Short mmCIF file of C-alpha atoms in Angstrom, two decimals:
data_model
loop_
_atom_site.label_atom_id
_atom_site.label_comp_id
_atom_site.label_asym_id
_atom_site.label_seq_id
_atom_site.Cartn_x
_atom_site.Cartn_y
_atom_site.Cartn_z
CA UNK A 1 175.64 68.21 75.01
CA UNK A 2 172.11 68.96 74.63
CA UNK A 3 168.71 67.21 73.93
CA UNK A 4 167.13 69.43 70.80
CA UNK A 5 163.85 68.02 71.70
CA UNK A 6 164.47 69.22 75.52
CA UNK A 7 160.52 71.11 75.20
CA UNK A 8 159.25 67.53 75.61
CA UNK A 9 160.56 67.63 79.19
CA UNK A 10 158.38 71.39 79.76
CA UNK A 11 155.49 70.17 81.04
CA UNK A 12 157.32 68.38 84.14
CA UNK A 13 159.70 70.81 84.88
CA UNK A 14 158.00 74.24 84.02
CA UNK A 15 154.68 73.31 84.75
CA UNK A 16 153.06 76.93 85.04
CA UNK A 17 151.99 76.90 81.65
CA UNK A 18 152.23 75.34 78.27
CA UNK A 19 155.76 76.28 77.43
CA UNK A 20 156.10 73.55 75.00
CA UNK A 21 154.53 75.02 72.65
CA UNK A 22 157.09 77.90 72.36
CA UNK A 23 159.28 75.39 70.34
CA UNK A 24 157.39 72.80 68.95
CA UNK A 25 156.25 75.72 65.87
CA UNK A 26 160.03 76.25 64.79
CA UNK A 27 162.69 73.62 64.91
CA UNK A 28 165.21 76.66 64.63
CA UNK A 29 163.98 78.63 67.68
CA UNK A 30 164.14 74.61 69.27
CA UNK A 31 167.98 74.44 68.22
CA UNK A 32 169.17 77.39 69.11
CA UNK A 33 167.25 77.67 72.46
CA UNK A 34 169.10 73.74 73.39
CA UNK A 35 172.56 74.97 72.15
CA UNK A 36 172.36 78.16 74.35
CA UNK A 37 171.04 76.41 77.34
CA UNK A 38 173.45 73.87 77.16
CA UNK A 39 176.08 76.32 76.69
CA UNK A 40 175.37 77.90 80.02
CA UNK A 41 175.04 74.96 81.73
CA UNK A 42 178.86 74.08 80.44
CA UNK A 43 179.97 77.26 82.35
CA UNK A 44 177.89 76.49 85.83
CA UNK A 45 179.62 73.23 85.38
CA UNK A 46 183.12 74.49 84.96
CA UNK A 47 182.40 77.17 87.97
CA UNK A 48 181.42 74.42 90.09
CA UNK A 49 184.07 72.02 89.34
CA UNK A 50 186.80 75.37 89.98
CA UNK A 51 184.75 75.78 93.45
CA UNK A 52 185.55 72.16 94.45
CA UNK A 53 189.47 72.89 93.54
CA UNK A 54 189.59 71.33 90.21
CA UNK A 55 191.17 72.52 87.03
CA UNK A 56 188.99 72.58 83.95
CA UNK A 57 189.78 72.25 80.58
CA UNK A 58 187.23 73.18 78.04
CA UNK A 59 187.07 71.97 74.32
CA UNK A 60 186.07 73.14 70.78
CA UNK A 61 186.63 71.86 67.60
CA UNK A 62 186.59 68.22 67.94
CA UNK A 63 184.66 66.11 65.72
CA UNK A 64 180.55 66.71 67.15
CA UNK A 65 179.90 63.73 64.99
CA UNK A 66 181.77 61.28 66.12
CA UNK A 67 181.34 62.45 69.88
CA UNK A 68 177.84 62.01 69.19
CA UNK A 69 177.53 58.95 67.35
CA UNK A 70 180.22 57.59 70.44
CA UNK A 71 178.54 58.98 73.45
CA UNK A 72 175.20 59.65 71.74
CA UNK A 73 173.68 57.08 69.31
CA UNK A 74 169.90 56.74 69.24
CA UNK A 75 169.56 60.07 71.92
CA UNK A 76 169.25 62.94 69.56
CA UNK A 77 171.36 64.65 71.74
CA UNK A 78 174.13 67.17 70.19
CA UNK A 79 177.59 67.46 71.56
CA UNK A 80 178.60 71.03 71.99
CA UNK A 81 181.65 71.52 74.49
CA UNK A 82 184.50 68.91 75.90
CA UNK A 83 185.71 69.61 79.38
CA UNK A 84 189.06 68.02 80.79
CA UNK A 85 188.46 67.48 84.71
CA UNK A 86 191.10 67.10 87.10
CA UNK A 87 194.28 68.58 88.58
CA UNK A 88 196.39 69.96 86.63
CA UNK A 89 200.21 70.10 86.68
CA UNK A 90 201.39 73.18 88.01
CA UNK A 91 205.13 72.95 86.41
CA UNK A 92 203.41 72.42 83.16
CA UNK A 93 200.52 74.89 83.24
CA UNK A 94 200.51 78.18 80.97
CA UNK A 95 200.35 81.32 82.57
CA UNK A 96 196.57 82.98 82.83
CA UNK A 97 196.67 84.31 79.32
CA UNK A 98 195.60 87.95 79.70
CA UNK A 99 191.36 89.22 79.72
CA UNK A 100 190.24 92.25 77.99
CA UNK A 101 189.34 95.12 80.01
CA UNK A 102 185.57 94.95 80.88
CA UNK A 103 184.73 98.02 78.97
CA UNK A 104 186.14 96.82 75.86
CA UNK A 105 184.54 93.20 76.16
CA UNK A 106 180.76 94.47 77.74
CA UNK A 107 178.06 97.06 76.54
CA UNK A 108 175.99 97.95 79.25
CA UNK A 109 172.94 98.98 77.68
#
């Protein structure tokens, strides 16, 4: 998930300068700042939880609302990705589906 209003927390934990006031001007630069953020911190999450052995599962297309009126009520905060923890199975695990060559997923510019 992630707190749209996470600017509030700037001046603690990027104290250099006044780097709340990068989002407080445009609720949409806010949003999609939060939902990116939060998105990466989904994938340091499932790379550390693979470092400590575990098998991840991650979600889409659940119902946000519900997760966030469940898990969120009265935070503002906006559900973005699900991730199953634990040990999976082995017997009953698919096959690493196959990856797209790098040069036909990535532009290096």
């Amino acid at each position: 998930a992630n707190d749209p209003k996470f600017y509030d927390k700037l001046p603690y934990l990027f104290p250099h300068t006044d780097a709340r006031s990068w989002f407080t001007g445009s609720a949409q630069v806010a949003e999609t700042t939060a939902f990116r953020n939060g998105t990466l911190q989904v994938a340091y999450l499932i790379l550390a939880a693979r470092a400590l052995g575990l098998d991840t599962g991650p979600m889409s297309g659940f119902d946000n609302a519900l997760v966030d009126s469940t898990f969120f009520k009265d935070t503002g905060w906006r559900s973005n990705v699900l991730v199953n923890l634990g040990y999976g199975d082995a017997d009953k695990l698919f096959p690493r589906s196959p990856r797209l060559p790098f040069d036909e997923a990535c532009q290096v510019l």
